[in-house]
XYZ file of C-alpha atoms in Angstrom:
283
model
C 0.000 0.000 0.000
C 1.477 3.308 -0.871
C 1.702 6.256 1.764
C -0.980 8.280 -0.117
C -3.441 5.297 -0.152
C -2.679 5.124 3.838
C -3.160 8.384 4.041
C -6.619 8.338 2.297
C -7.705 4.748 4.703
C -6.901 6.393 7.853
C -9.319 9.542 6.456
C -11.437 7.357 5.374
C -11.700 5.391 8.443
C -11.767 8.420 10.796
C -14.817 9.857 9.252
C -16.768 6.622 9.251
C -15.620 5.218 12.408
C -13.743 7.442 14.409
C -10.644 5.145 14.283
C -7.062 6.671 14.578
C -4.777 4.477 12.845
C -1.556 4.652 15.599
C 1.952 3.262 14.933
C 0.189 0.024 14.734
C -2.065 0.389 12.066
C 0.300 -0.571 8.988
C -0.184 -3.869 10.693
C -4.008 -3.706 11.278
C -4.245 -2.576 7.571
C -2.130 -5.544 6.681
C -3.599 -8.181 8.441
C -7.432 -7.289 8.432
C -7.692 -6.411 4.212
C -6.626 -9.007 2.642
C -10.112 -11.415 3.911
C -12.209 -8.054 3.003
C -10.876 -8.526 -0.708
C -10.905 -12.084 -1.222
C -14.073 -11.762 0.532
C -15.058 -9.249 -3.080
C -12.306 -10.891 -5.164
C -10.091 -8.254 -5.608
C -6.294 -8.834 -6.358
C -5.189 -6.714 -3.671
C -5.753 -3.337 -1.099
C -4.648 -0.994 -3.482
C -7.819 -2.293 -5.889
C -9.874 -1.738 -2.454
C -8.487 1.571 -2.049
C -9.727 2.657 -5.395
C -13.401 1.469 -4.839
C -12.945 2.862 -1.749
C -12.252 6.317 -3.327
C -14.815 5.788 -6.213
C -17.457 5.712 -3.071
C -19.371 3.540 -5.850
C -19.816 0.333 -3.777
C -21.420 0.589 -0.429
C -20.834 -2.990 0.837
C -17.231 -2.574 0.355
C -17.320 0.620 2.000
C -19.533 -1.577 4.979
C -17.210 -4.296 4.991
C -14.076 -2.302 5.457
C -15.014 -0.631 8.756
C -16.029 -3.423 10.280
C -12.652 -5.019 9.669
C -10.718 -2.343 10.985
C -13.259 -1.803 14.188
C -11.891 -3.840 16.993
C -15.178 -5.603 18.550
C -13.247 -6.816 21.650
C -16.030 -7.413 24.745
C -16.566 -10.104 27.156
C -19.397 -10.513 29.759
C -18.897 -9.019 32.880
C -15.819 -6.924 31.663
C -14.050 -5.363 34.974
C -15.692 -6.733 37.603
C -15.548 -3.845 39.834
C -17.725 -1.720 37.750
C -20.223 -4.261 37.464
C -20.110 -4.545 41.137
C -20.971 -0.999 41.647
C -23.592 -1.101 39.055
C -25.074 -4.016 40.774
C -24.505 -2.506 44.662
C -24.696 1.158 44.119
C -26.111 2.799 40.549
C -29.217 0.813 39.952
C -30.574 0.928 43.603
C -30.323 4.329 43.444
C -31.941 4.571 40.203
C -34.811 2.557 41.262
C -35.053 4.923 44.283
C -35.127 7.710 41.969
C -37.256 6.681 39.350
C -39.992 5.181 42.036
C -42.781 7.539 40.647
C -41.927 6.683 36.589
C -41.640 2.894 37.514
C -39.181 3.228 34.327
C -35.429 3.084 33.764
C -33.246 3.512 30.408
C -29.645 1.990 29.910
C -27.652 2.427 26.930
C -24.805 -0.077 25.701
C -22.382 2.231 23.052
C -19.861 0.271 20.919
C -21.804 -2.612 22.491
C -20.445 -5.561 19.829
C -21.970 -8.290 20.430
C -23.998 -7.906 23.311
C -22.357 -9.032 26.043
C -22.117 -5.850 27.949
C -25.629 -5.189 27.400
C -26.612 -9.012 28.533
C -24.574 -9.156 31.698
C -26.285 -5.846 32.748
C -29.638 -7.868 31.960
C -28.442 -10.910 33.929
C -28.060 -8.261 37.004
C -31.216 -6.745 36.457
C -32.815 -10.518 36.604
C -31.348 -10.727 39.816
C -33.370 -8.182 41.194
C -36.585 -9.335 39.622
C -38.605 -8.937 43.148
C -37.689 -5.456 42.293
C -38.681 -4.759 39.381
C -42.282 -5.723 39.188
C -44.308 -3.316 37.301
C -41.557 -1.650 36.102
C -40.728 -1.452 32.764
C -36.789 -1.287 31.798
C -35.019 -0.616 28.394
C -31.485 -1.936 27.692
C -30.627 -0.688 24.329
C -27.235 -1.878 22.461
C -25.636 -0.425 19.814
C -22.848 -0.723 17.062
C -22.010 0.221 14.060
C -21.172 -3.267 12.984
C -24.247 -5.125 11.266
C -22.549 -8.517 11.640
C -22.088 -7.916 15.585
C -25.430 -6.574 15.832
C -27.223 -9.968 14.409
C -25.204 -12.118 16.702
C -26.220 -9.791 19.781
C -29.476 -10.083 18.908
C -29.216 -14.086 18.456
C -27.349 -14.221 21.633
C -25.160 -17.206 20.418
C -21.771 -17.545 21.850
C -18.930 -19.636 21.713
C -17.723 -21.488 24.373
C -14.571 -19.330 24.613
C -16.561 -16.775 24.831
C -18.936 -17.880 27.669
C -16.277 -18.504 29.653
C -15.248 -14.992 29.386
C -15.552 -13.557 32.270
C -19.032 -14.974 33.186
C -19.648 -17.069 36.707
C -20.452 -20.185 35.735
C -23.803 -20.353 37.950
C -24.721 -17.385 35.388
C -24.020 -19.514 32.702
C -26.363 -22.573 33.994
C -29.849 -19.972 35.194
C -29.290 -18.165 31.803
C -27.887 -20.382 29.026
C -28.714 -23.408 27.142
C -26.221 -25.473 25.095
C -27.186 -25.048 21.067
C -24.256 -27.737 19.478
C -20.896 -26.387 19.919
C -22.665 -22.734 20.892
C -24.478 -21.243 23.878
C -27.588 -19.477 23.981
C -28.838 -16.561 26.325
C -32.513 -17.057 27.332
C -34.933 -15.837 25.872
C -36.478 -13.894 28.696
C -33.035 -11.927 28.103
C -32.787 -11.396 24.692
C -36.426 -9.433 24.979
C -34.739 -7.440 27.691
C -32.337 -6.127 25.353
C -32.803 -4.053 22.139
C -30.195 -3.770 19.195
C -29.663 -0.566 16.850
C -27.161 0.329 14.492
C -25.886 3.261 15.892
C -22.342 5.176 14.493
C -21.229 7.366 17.344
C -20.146 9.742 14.547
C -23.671 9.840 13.544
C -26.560 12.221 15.095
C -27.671 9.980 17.870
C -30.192 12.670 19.646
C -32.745 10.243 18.383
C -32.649 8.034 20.681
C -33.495 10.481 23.550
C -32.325 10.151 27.603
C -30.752 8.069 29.226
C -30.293 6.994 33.427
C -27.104 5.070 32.590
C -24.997 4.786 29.816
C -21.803 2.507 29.885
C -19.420 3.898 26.391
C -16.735 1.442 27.559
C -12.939 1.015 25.837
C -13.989 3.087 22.734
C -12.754 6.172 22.842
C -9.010 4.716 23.555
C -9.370 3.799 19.474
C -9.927 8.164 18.627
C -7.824 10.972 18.451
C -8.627 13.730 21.442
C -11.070 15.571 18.890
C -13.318 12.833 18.119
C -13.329 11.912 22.205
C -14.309 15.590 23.122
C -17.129 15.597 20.198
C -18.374 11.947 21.311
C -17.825 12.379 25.332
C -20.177 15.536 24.705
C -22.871 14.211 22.877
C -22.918 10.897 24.660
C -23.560 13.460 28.051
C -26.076 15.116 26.312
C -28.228 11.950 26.278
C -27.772 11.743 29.859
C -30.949 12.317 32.369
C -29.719 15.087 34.743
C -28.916 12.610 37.752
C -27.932 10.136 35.029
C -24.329 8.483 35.463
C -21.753 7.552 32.249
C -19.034 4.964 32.573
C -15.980 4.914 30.647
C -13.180 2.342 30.675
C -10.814 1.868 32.864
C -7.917 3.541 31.113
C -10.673 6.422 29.482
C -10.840 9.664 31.212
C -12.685 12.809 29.648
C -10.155 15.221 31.808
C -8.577 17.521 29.402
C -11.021 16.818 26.718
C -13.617 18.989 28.029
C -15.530 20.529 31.337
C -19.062 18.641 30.166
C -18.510 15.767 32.798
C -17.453 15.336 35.725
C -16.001 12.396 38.299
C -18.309 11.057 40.457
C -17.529 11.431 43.718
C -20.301 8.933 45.293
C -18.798 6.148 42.918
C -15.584 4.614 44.437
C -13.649 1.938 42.940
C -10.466 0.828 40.317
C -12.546 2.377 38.122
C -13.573 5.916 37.514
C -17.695 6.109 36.839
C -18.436 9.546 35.331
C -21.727 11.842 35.550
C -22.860 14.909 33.842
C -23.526 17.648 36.121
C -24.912 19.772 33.529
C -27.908 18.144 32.034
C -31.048 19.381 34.428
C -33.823 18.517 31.970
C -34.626 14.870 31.797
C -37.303 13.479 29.292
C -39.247 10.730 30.789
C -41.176 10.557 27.145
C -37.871 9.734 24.835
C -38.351 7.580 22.217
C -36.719 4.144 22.557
């Protein structure tokens, strides 16, 4: 691939994605192509490049992205914030939302589901709870493929044992062949949308918690002060966001704030700005 092809991919990529290519993504490029054009039989990237270019084929265009997205989840990933989501954020947010009887959780850059099912598989916990109440867990992605087998809930048995307890694995899962299936009582708990966070998202309205976890490590600081901004702006106005461990929106901008009430390895961030809250959002 020449340098002004690279330099047009990592363009390319930014504006559909958000993806930064770092010092490692000569390798990325060179590793993750090649099955995207034998996939279209083409000879080689540079022919990909110039469809690429043309903007002519869509698919291509599709098919590209997703290979150079990294769509690395597990269930249950960091304990400790699951933890405090389990011991801290959603009793409070059933306290709070008492009167409305209704809470809304998004999943960003969710992949294949699991972050959005193991937040399900806490929720089912506390069914006693819940009774009457009515709870949305949407997931999105910007990956079509990841979104199907989210919405499928089949995994592998690498991936079940991925960070899920294995008495989870028995109450929710049944054996399908060499996969695993989530129940369905889960799968209708959980929603999947096609959702680019470089998109226009205000569509899908507000939020009580939103968990945009080990995505913004893949952008450059302008693309994580445009997303952490928007994403807050979905937030209700007692609403909490959670990054990933290594994310942090401190010298990016002034829009959110640590949470001080949140302890842990891992930093759980709110938006202190937001004091309107739409019970009536779309879902």
């Amino acid at each position: 691939m020449t340098e002004t092809d690279h330099r047009f991919l990592s363009a390319f990529l930014r504006a559909r994605s958000g993806l930064a290519l770092n010092s490692d993504g000569l390798y990325l490029v060179e590793s993750r192509l090649p099955a995207v054009c034998r996939r279209f039989g083409l000879s080689d990237p540079g022919e990909l490049i110039a469809i690429l270019r043309s903007g002519a084929v869509p698919a291509i265009e599709a098919a590209v992205v997703e290979a150079m997205v990294t769509q690395e989840t597990f269930f249950f990933r960091d304990k400790a914030i699951f933890a405090q989501i389990q011991d801290i954020a959603l009793p409070r947010l059933l306290e709070a939302r008492a009167a409305s009887r209704r809470v809304r959780i998004w999943s960003a850059a969710a992949s294949t589901g699991q972050e959005a099912y193991s937040i399900a598989m806490i929720l089912a916990g506390m069914a006693p709870s819940l009774a009457g109440w009515t709870v949305d867990i949407l997931a999105t992605d910007l990956s079509d493929v990841a979104l199907e087998r989210g919405r499928l809930g089949l995994y592998t048995h690498f991936e079940v044992q991925r960070g899920l307890p294995i008495q989870l694995l028995l109450t929710h899962f049944t054996q399908a062949g060499d996969l695993w299936q989530i129940s369905a009582a889960l799968r209708r708990m959980v929603s999947f949308a096609r959702v680019n966070l470089m998109d226009d998202f205000s569509g899908l309205g507000i939020f009580d918690l939103i968990l945009c976890r080990n995505v913004l490590i893949y952008f450059d600081d302008e693309t994580k002060r445009d997303v952490l901004e928007r994403v807050a702006a979905r937030l209700a106005h007692d609403g909490r966001l959670i990054l990933g461990g290594v994310e942090t929106p401190v010298g990016l901008t002034e829009t959110v704030v640590a949470c001080p009430d949140f302890k842990g390895a891992y930093s759980h961030v709110g938006c202190n700005r937001i004091s309107r809250c739409d019970r009536d959002s779309p879902k």
